[in-house]
């Protein structure tokens, strides 16, 4: 399913989008299908499935630990695409990975593998628009959305370029820093939601873990929220994981519906 | 070959592969560096510190007994004699001063062996800028003396417990800190690595080494050397001595750490010879040669010399290697130790294990004729920090 179709559908239903992140293969390749299914059952609208990289510089301790568990569990790009294919998703799935993983596989092959396995979009946290030309070309050819991030530090000139080139949704980084659970909604988050004016859907990530935060962000004008570390924390605990993933997804989704 | 600061690449290498949040900081750094690099006031102040604080120029020493033993005329560029005992101070004084001119209140850095961290601590204290250094938890134990040195100068040392707990992970953590504090903080990268403009800035500040050699060798030999040999991890001492000679008819040898052999598994390499065996990839904000597995996961590298123990290498070195302007080569742990002993016994100089790799290569290659008649070795640091390692191996 195309990301834009999903957001149109949610707009009609007047719902905010819940984009749920977990790292594929955390803690083992077999676990992913069950966990993704639980998130979907809980009400996730889009799944952001991490493809682990050994040196994740944009991620905080929680997701770093998840990535490490996944790598130790044997996850790799070949298994990743096989897993995604087997999911037979009815909602959009986007891959989040670092550029070297894509680069090493070959940009064209990576994008074709995405298209063939049913992946709708690609998020690469260490790939600013300056370096993305070639990948964007392959994405366009294969109908895969290349999703860009906007940060609180992004200047107006850069913002214009990102909005021109961004596809699927614009990923607003809620605050300076890496991924991880925070208790509040920062003032900078409201500022960035207001500052980014575009017809492309806007989703906010970094630090969101509760229904209350999610609701505040949707009320501030975002079209979706991205939640990762809170789900990864549940996986890390190893206790009752699918049920608890579903409960948290449900809490978040209800808060923004 | 000399390129504008505006270009972010060396051939296909280099670039800016960083999170969006850092891009404006890199743009600001390019702009400010452009503004100050030829500014007379900035340069006068930097030169003052290089001379009266760091002790430059460092001597170019004709190592007579080593020359006789190895069979080629050898000059040592004595970076081991500058303040702190390594070339690292050239870059930290330059960047810390730049940070002060830019109005940044805080400096962060990564360090492996602790040499760059120590040089940051010295510059931070001298300029009165708050300094914090990330260091792999394993390295804080291996290089305890440098942790103490940094702390004595008021620098906070933060042990990094993630990943392999070495240099690569310290860089990851410093980048995460920078992402969170980019508005007030300058990330003082210690080698010719990272996103543009760092490889260019660090090279420029380290080029003082090669510029001095140009003058010194003319005084002593009336000509340039036939070859220059420098050890290469990230590559800052190598680029510093090579760069002023790029346009000259001088052969350049980048000596990497051969570790305990060229063997590689799915997770680790027994060496750190990135120019020799690495593959095109993207790490720490730059496209360069990288030690990686078939899926693009970065390998843990290995070397007896912590300062060479890195899975990447400066993008300009990767470019110069590709076009054939420099020759990548390597020395194994055991060869470096052997050369370390030679320099101790024949010249009364205790070299850093890093620099010993360059000496070891000269020992291997001297009689082949590849190095010509007159060789300059960049003796990038002194070996006090390595005594425990070396004595431990002798037992």
XYZ file of C-alpha atoms in Angstrom:
652
model
C 0.000 0.000 0.000
C 1.252 3.472 -0.850
C 2.002 5.751 2.088
C 0.012 8.608 0.552
C -3.080 6.384 0.243
C -2.822 5.493 3.909
C -2.622 9.132 4.968
C -5.580 10.045 2.695
C -7.639 7.277 4.258
C -6.757 8.496 7.776
C -7.549 12.061 6.841
C -11.014 11.007 5.769
C -11.448 9.188 9.072
C -9.956 12.188 10.926
C -7.325 10.053 12.598
C -3.659 10.651 13.252
C -1.264 8.018 11.912
C 0.570 5.710 14.284
C 3.912 4.756 12.804
C 5.465 2.013 14.883
C 9.168 1.201 14.784
C 10.883 -1.992 15.796
C 14.182 -3.421 14.648
C 13.879 -6.507 12.464
C 15.450 -9.555 14.024
C 15.278 -8.235 17.583
C 15.941 -10.509 19.382
C 15.801 -13.187 16.662
C 14.725 -13.318 13.010
C 11.731 -15.517 13.923
C 10.311 -12.984 16.384
C 9.698 -10.220 13.868
C 6.572 -11.589 12.211
C 4.784 -12.082 15.524
C 5.756 -8.633 16.795
C 4.739 -6.815 13.620
C 1.411 -8.640 13.661
C 0.859 -7.558 17.266
C 1.554 -3.921 16.380
C -0.871 -4.086 13.460
C -3.503 -5.707 15.678
C -3.033 -2.872 18.167
C -3.777 -0.334 15.450
C -0.457 0.699 13.886
C -1.085 2.398 10.534
C 2.433 2.135 9.177
C 5.263 -0.157 10.257
C 8.796 1.213 10.263
C 11.006 -1.855 10.324
C 14.650 -1.232 11.128
C 17.340 -3.049 9.182
C 20.225 -3.181 11.665
C 23.615 -1.493 11.077
C 26.641 -1.967 13.315
C 27.225 1.764 13.932
C 23.851 3.501 14.379
C 24.956 7.070 15.165
C 21.454 8.597 15.122
C 20.050 6.174 17.681
C 20.031 6.361 21.474
C 20.879 3.547 23.890
C 17.487 1.762 23.678
C 17.477 1.261 19.913
C 21.241 0.662 19.842
C 20.657 -2.246 22.183
C 17.841 -3.549 19.960
C 20.092 -3.339 16.912
C 22.833 -5.184 18.737
C 20.419 -7.960 19.745
C 19.252 -8.214 16.137
C 22.794 -8.454 14.752
C 23.735 -11.031 17.357
C 20.580 -12.924 16.422
C 21.818 -13.132 12.841
C 19.643 -10.574 11.055
C 21.044 -9.448 7.692
C 19.595 -7.820 4.555
C 18.903 -11.160 2.820
C 16.886 -12.448 5.778
C 15.283 -9.026 6.143
C 13.786 -8.996 2.660
C 12.647 -12.614 2.990
C 10.965 -11.737 6.294
C 9.211 -8.685 4.858
C 7.986 -10.680 1.859
C 6.493 -13.269 4.182
C 4.627 -10.608 6.163
C 2.212 -9.938 3.264
C 1.371 -6.536 4.709
C -1.927 -4.777 4.061
C -0.592 -1.484 5.432
C 2.535 0.391 4.331
C 5.886 -0.828 5.602
C 8.950 1.404 5.474
C 12.543 0.335 5.978
C 14.792 2.367 8.249
C 18.497 1.735 7.830
C 21.855 3.466 7.545
C 23.370 4.334 4.209
C 26.255 1.867 4.199
C 23.843 -1.073 4.238
C 22.146 0.270 1.112
C 25.429 1.288 -0.495
C 27.018 -2.111 0.030
C 24.059 -3.991 -1.463
C 24.050 -1.624 -4.426
C 21.533 1.222 -4.555
C 19.522 -0.173 -7.437
C 19.401 -3.708 -6.077
C 18.377 -2.445 -2.659
C 15.500 -0.391 -4.037
C 14.369 -3.220 -6.311
C 14.429 -5.612 -3.349
C 12.297 -3.110 -1.445
C 9.764 -2.865 -4.265
C 9.656 -6.629 -4.749
C 9.110 -7.370 -1.070
C 6.340 -4.808 -0.703
C 8.222 -1.991 1.038
C 6.652 1.418 0.422
C 9.317 3.784 1.708
C 12.935 4.172 2.811
C 14.261 6.250 5.724
C 18.016 6.799 5.922
C 18.982 8.935 8.921
C 22.536 9.579 7.713
C 21.590 10.596 4.178
C 20.818 14.302 3.768
C 19.399 15.510 0.412
C 22.905 16.606 -0.684
C 23.999 12.976 -0.978
C 20.713 11.360 -1.947
C 20.428 12.079 -5.680
C 21.300 8.647 -6.960
C 19.148 6.757 -4.467
C 16.223 9.126 -5.117
C 16.477 8.303 -8.824
C 16.137 4.558 -8.237
C 13.321 5.140 -5.751
C 11.374 7.157 -8.283
C 11.837 4.506 -10.960
C 10.574 1.773 -8.631
C 7.728 3.656 -6.928
C 9.334 3.613 -3.511
C 9.148 6.768 -1.393
C 12.415 8.238 -0.127
C 11.494 9.864 3.176
C 13.543 12.807 4.480
C 14.003 14.157 7.961
C 13.642 17.754 9.103
C 15.383 18.802 12.331
C 14.886 21.755 14.662
C 18.179 23.134 13.303
C 17.125 22.883 9.644
C 17.413 26.295 7.979
C 14.695 27.714 5.727
C 16.757 27.122 2.581
C 17.289 23.503 3.464
C 13.665 23.064 4.509
C 12.483 24.180 1.087
C 14.767 21.668 -0.602
C 13.680 18.833 1.693
C 10.006 19.591 1.155
C 10.561 19.659 -2.622
C 12.324 16.291 -2.596
C 10.650 14.436 0.285
C 8.159 11.723 -0.598
C 5.668 9.701 1.452
C 5.803 11.760 4.592
C 8.134 14.320 6.122
C 9.813 12.978 9.246
C 10.009 15.783 11.777
C 12.705 15.266 14.397
C 11.037 16.501 17.576
C 14.165 17.671 19.293
C 17.939 17.799 19.167
C 19.492 14.515 20.093
C 19.136 10.845 19.343
C 16.150 8.510 19.537
C 14.857 7.584 22.976
C 11.912 7.905 25.342
C 11.227 11.354 26.875
C 8.436 12.327 29.246
C 7.284 15.623 27.764
C 6.608 17.353 24.471
C 9.305 19.955 23.833
C 8.471 23.503 22.776
C 10.740 22.923 19.780
C 8.364 20.164 18.676
C 5.417 22.559 18.390
C 7.650 25.091 16.623
C 8.783 22.634 14.005
C 5.240 21.394 13.329
C 4.160 24.999 12.704
C 7.227 25.884 10.664
C 6.903 23.025 8.184
C 4.205 24.014 5.728
C 3.547 21.359 3.104
C 0.859 19.205 1.558
C 3.003 16.120 2.232
C 1.945 14.484 5.514
C 4.060 15.357 8.553
C 4.981 12.738 11.145
C 6.846 13.518 14.340
C 9.371 11.200 15.958
C 12.113 11.112 18.648
C 10.990 10.879 22.256
C 7.300 9.956 21.977
C 6.115 7.117 24.198
C 2.665 7.901 25.636
C -0.865 8.484 24.370
C -0.830 11.895 26.015
C 2.260 13.031 24.098
C 0.899 11.593 20.860
C -2.396 13.434 21.258
C -0.626 16.736 21.949
C 1.462 16.328 18.823
C -1.533 15.594 16.593
C -3.392 18.541 18.128
C -0.391 20.748 17.340
C -0.931 19.964 13.651
C 1.030 16.811 12.827
C -0.497 14.054 10.689
C 1.236 11.236 12.485
C 3.506 10.158 15.316
C 6.468 7.822 15.126
C 7.088 5.677 18.198
C 10.137 3.433 18.465
C 12.052 3.242 21.714
C 8.927 2.567 23.793
C 8.226 -0.559 21.704
C 11.866 -1.599 21.715
C 11.869 -1.297 25.523
C 9.084 -3.880 25.642
C 11.048 -6.219 23.390
C 14.115 -5.732 25.586
C 12.177 -6.846 28.660
C 11.418 -10.181 27.002
C 8.224 -10.474 29.038
C 4.844 -11.025 27.445
C 6.106 -9.087 24.431
C 3.378 -9.469 21.745
C 0.535 -8.697 24.157
C 2.274 -5.630 25.546
C 3.209 -4.330 22.094
C -0.440 -4.594 21.141
C -1.609 -2.811 24.306
C 0.788 0.112 23.822
C -0.084 0.436 20.126
C -3.741 0.465 21.084
C -3.225 3.154 23.741
C -1.338 5.350 21.289
C -3.753 4.835 18.435
C -6.797 5.566 20.586
C -5.221 8.799 21.789
C -4.939 10.094 18.219
C -8.251 8.815 16.788
C 44.784 18.525 -7.011
C 44.252 21.404 -4.611
C 40.563 21.767 -4.300
C 38.172 24.440 -3.155
C 36.674 24.140 0.324
C 33.257 24.330 -1.300
C 33.699 20.912 -2.919
C 32.803 18.254 -0.396
C 34.591 15.394 -2.154
C 38.007 13.988 -3.023
C 37.168 12.186 -6.235
C 34.283 9.958 -5.193
C 35.296 9.958 -1.516
C 34.331 12.284 1.321
C 30.955 13.990 1.378
C 28.552 14.620 4.231
C 26.661 11.500 5.321
C 25.236 12.812 8.573
C 21.824 13.318 10.159
C 19.951 16.383 8.953
C 20.299 17.949 12.404
C 24.062 18.342 11.830
C 23.980 19.738 8.310
C 23.541 23.375 9.376
C 26.482 23.004 11.788
C 28.673 21.704 8.970
C 27.593 24.619 6.776
C 28.449 27.024 9.589
C 31.832 25.373 10.072
C 32.648 25.663 6.362
C 31.678 29.313 6.368
C 33.625 30.176 9.523
C 36.696 28.215 8.501
C 36.637 29.951 5.129
C 36.520 33.245 6.988
C 39.378 32.603 9.404
C 41.796 30.307 7.626
C 43.627 33.148 5.909
C 42.778 35.772 8.502
C 46.013 37.420 9.724
C 44.823 37.844 13.311
C 43.673 34.215 13.594
C 46.901 32.939 12.076
C 49.111 35.143 14.195
C 47.437 33.803 17.320
C 47.612 30.199 16.104
C 51.287 30.548 15.183
C 52.024 32.025 18.582
C 50.503 29.000 20.309
C 52.180 26.553 17.936
C 55.557 28.107 18.684
C 55.523 29.168 22.336
C 52.990 26.678 23.700
C 53.512 23.575 21.570
C 57.223 24.060 20.853
C 57.193 24.183 17.059
C 58.967 23.875 14.732
C 59.859 20.296 15.571
C 63.357 19.210 14.498
C 64.186 17.154 11.431
C 66.798 14.781 12.756
C 69.302 12.775 10.745
C 69.204 9.371 12.434
C 72.763 8.287 11.593
C 72.954 4.942 13.366
C 69.516 3.852 12.168
C 70.465 4.930 8.632
C 73.566 2.783 8.771
C 71.672 -0.209 10.158
C 68.844 -0.003 7.586
C 70.970 1.018 4.596
C 69.253 4.238 3.560
C 69.641 7.857 4.700
C 66.883 8.465 7.234
C 65.567 11.722 8.646
C 63.060 11.664 11.484
C 60.491 14.441 11.724
C 60.381 14.777 15.499
C 56.672 15.249 16.251
C 57.398 13.223 19.386
C 59.041 16.369 20.756
C 56.055 18.716 20.532
C 53.903 19.401 23.581
C 51.996 16.331 24.701
C 54.334 14.045 22.830
C 52.494 13.732 19.529
C 51.430 15.667 16.425
C 47.833 15.808 17.701
C 48.344 19.245 19.295
C 48.712 20.895 15.834
C 45.077 20.134 15.064
C 43.599 20.697 18.509
C 45.129 24.164 18.841
C 43.802 25.072 15.399
C 40.294 23.757 15.926
C 39.966 24.937 19.536
C 40.990 28.412 18.462
C 38.495 28.237 15.617
C 35.820 27.133 18.092
C 36.636 30.141 20.257
C 36.400 32.489 17.256
C 33.055 30.844 16.413
C 31.787 31.518 19.937
C 31.339 27.837 20.893
C 31.321 27.278 24.649
C 32.147 23.616 24.739
C 34.409 21.144 22.946
C 33.800 17.432 22.636
C 36.125 14.870 21.144
C 36.675 11.175 20.669
C 39.895 9.473 21.523
C 41.351 5.998 21.050
C 44.731 5.788 22.738
C 44.045 9.062 24.480
C 46.607 11.115 22.534
C 44.011 13.246 20.768
C 41.979 13.509 23.961
C 45.053 14.713 25.824
C 45.809 17.251 23.099
C 42.201 18.465 23.349
C 42.545 18.765 27.106
C 45.686 20.870 26.661
C 44.073 23.177 24.128
C 40.840 23.368 26.107
C 42.689 24.365 29.271
C 44.932 26.840 27.462
C 41.954 28.572 25.844
C 39.593 28.187 28.799
C 36.995 26.112 26.937
C 35.045 23.349 28.664
C 36.214 20.015 27.222
C 34.667 16.557 27.337
C 36.187 13.482 25.737
C 34.537 10.196 24.771
C 36.755 7.163 25.116
C 35.941 3.483 24.721
C 35.617 1.873 28.144
C 38.231 -0.712 27.133
C 40.626 2.051 26.119
C 40.180 3.917 29.417
C 41.633 0.838 31.095
C 44.333 0.181 28.478
C 45.433 3.818 28.443
C 44.912 4.784 32.077
C 47.780 7.306 32.101
C 46.146 9.400 29.415
C 42.835 9.395 31.285
C 44.699 10.780 34.297
C 46.465 13.392 32.166
C 43.163 14.608 30.723
C 41.541 14.767 34.132
C 44.458 16.734 35.559
C 43.827 19.393 32.912
C 40.144 19.661 33.773
C 38.718 17.514 30.994
C 35.860 15.150 31.704
C 36.500 11.677 30.283
C 33.321 9.763 29.451
C 33.791 5.986 29.081
C 31.768 4.516 26.192
C 30.300 1.128 26.997
C 28.530 0.399 23.687
C 29.773 -1.798 20.844
C 33.406 -2.859 20.955
C 34.194 -0.118 23.504
C 36.993 1.308 21.361
C 37.638 4.278 19.036
C 34.829 3.541 16.565
C 32.289 3.544 19.399
C 33.794 6.689 20.933
C 33.224 8.450 17.585
C 29.621 7.178 17.470
C 28.986 8.527 20.952
C 30.668 11.888 20.273
C 28.460 12.264 17.180
C 25.372 11.538 19.288
C 26.444 14.207 21.779
C 27.030 16.668 18.952
C 23.565 15.979 17.547
C 22.075 16.887 20.930
C 24.244 19.942 21.647
C 25.143 21.211 18.208
C 24.216 24.811 18.915
C 26.755 25.350 21.710
C 29.347 22.682 21.032
C 32.194 22.146 18.600
C 33.069 18.556 17.775
C 36.845 18.538 17.598
C 37.539 15.535 15.389
C 41.047 14.212 15.859
C 41.870 12.869 12.430
C 41.315 13.566 8.733
C 38.003 11.704 8.919
C 34.313 12.471 9.337
C 32.026 14.585 7.183
C 33.283 17.497 5.104
C 34.844 19.927 6.063
C 36.641 18.003 8.833
C 39.053 16.038 6.603
C 40.132 19.300 4.968
C 40.381 21.317 8.180
C 42.396 18.682 10.035
C 44.693 18.213 7.050
C 45.296 21.950 6.830
C 46.151 22.288 10.510
C 48.438 19.247 10.334
C 50.139 20.482 7.156
C 52.465 22.509 9.351
C 54.455 19.259 9.611
C 55.104 18.974 5.884
C 55.692 22.694 5.447
C 58.453 22.585 8.034
C 59.991 19.523 6.381
C 60.155 21.378 3.068
C 62.336 24.087 4.593
C 64.354 21.799 6.849
C 65.285 19.225 4.225
C 66.378 21.961 1.811
C 68.722 23.294 4.495
C 70.160 19.862 5.180
C 70.143 18.171 1.779
C 69.624 20.984 -0.692
C 66.780 18.961 -2.206
C 63.530 17.224 -1.360
C 63.635 13.643 -0.061
C 63.014 10.735 -2.427
C 60.277 9.420 -0.202
C 58.204 10.178 2.874
C 56.886 7.418 5.117
C 54.096 7.890 7.670
C 51.933 5.556 9.708
C 48.233 5.698 8.883
C 45.185 4.992 11.007
C 42.698 7.753 10.275
C 45.628 9.445 8.587
C 46.212 12.840 10.189
C 49.978 12.674 10.597
C 50.251 11.171 7.118
C 48.166 13.868 5.422
C 49.977 16.507 7.471
C 53.381 15.543 6.146
C 52.233 14.414 2.674
C 50.066 17.326 1.677
C 52.770 19.952 1.082
C 54.578 17.401 -1.124
C 51.679 16.215 -3.250
C 52.733 18.306 -6.212
C 56.408 17.353 -5.839
C 58.387 14.429 -7.169
C 58.443 12.639 -3.813
C 57.107 9.123 -3.225
C 54.597 8.849 -0.391
C 54.123 5.687 1.686
C 51.124 5.259 3.996
C 51.935 2.463 6.446
C 48.906 0.830 8.014
C 48.683 -1.614 10.880
C 49.004 -5.198 9.663
C 48.064 -6.382 13.144
C 48.598 -10.076 13.611
C 47.776 -10.905 9.990
C 45.521 -10.164 7.038
C 42.796 -12.541 8.245
C 39.193 -11.362 8.404
C 36.046 -12.976 9.825
C 32.430 -11.889 9.522
C 32.820 -9.581 12.523
C 36.445 -8.640 12.869
C 39.716 -8.052 11.100
C 43.009 -9.030 12.683
C 44.476 -5.831 11.230
C 43.567 -2.203 10.515
C 44.856 -2.024 6.934
C 41.946 -0.129 5.437
C 43.737 1.411 2.443
C 45.314 -1.959 1.657
C 42.206 -4.140 1.926
C 39.127 -1.980 2.657
C 36.162 -1.603 0.343
C 34.219 1.445 -0.747
C 31.693 2.343 1.945
C 30.197 5.019 4.168
C 31.189 5.397 7.817
C 31.209 8.298 10.280
C 29.852 10.788 7.786
C 32.250 10.064 4.935
C 32.511 7.839 1.918
C 35.867 6.110 2.049
C 37.504 2.727 2.168
C 36.104 0.740 5.057
C 36.691 -2.638 6.676
C 33.273 -4.242 6.377
C 31.569 -7.565 5.780
C 29.527 -8.480 2.707
C 26.405 -6.851 4.163
C 28.096 -3.572 4.993
C 28.471 -4.146 8.737
C 31.638 -2.483 9.994
C 34.316 -4.874 11.231
C 36.174 -4.504 14.482
C 39.755 -3.712 13.558
C 42.860 -4.689 15.454
C 46.368 -3.407 16.090
C 48.956 -3.279 18.826
C 48.867 0.508 18.284
C 45.558 1.938 19.487
C 46.060 5.054 17.348
C 46.018 2.970 14.153
C 43.158 0.727 15.230
C 40.333 2.069 13.045
C 38.076 0.463 10.420
C 37.993 3.575 8.232
C 40.553 5.986 6.808
C 40.563 9.613 5.691
C 38.788 10.087 2.336
C 41.656 12.072 0.813
C 44.018 9.164 1.492
C 41.562 6.770 -0.187
C 41.509 9.086 -3.183
C 45.297 9.479 -3.339
C 45.655 5.696 -3.117
C 43.167 5.155 -5.966
C 44.947 7.565 -8.305
C 48.306 6.049 -7.425
C 49.731 9.143 -5.740
C 50.502 7.310 -2.531
C 51.428 3.728 -1.871
C 49.451 1.903 0.824
C 51.513 -0.656 2.713
C 51.551 -2.189 6.169
C 53.677 -3.456 9.014
C 52.638 -6.205 11.382
C 52.570 -5.901 15.184
C 55.791 -7.888 15.525
C 57.608 -5.805 12.909
C 56.556 -2.599 14.660
C 57.884 -3.912 17.972
C 61.165 -4.808 16.304
C 61.503 -1.279 14.879
C 60.538 0.167 18.263
C 63.527 -1.652 19.759
C 65.845 -0.474 16.981
C 64.978 3.157 17.572
C 65.398 2.785 21.326
C 68.763 1.046 21.095
C 70.317 2.830 18.123
C 69.052 6.361 18.529
C 67.970 6.763 22.153
C 64.457 7.593 21.037
C 61.419 5.755 22.404
C 58.829 6.036 19.616
C 55.076 5.546 19.785
C 54.004 2.107 18.578
C 52.029 3.913 15.852
C 55.145 5.633 14.508
C 57.090 2.380 14.879
C 54.983 0.977 12.005
C 56.475 3.601 9.672
C 59.994 2.815 10.877
C 59.320 -0.904 10.404
C 58.288 -0.373 6.797
C 61.510 1.513 6.068
C 63.449 -1.385 7.552
C 61.654 -3.803 5.201
C 61.827 -1.669 2.077
C 65.168 0.134 2.439
C 67.229 -2.337 0.456
C 64.628 -2.771 -2.307
C 65.474 0.672 -3.683
C 61.783 1.683 -3.623
C 62.454 4.403 -1.071
C 65.363 6.025 -2.955
C 68.405 7.411 -1.133
C 66.883 9.936 1.271
C 63.830 9.072 3.356
C 61.849 11.173 5.805
C 59.876 9.253 8.439
C 57.188 11.100 10.321
C 57.909 10.178 13.917
C 54.399 11.161 14.929
C 54.656 10.531 18.665
C 56.711 9.334 21.584
C 56.315 5.953 23.206
C 55.969 6.619 26.926
C 52.298 5.699 26.685
C 53.208 2.287 25.236
C 55.684 1.115 27.841
C 53.243 -1.151 29.635
C 52.181 -2.779 26.367
C 55.747 -3.318 25.254
C 57.057 -4.523 28.617
C 54.035 -6.811 28.951
C 54.924 -8.488 25.651
C 58.547 -8.929 26.652
C 57.663 -11.013 29.689
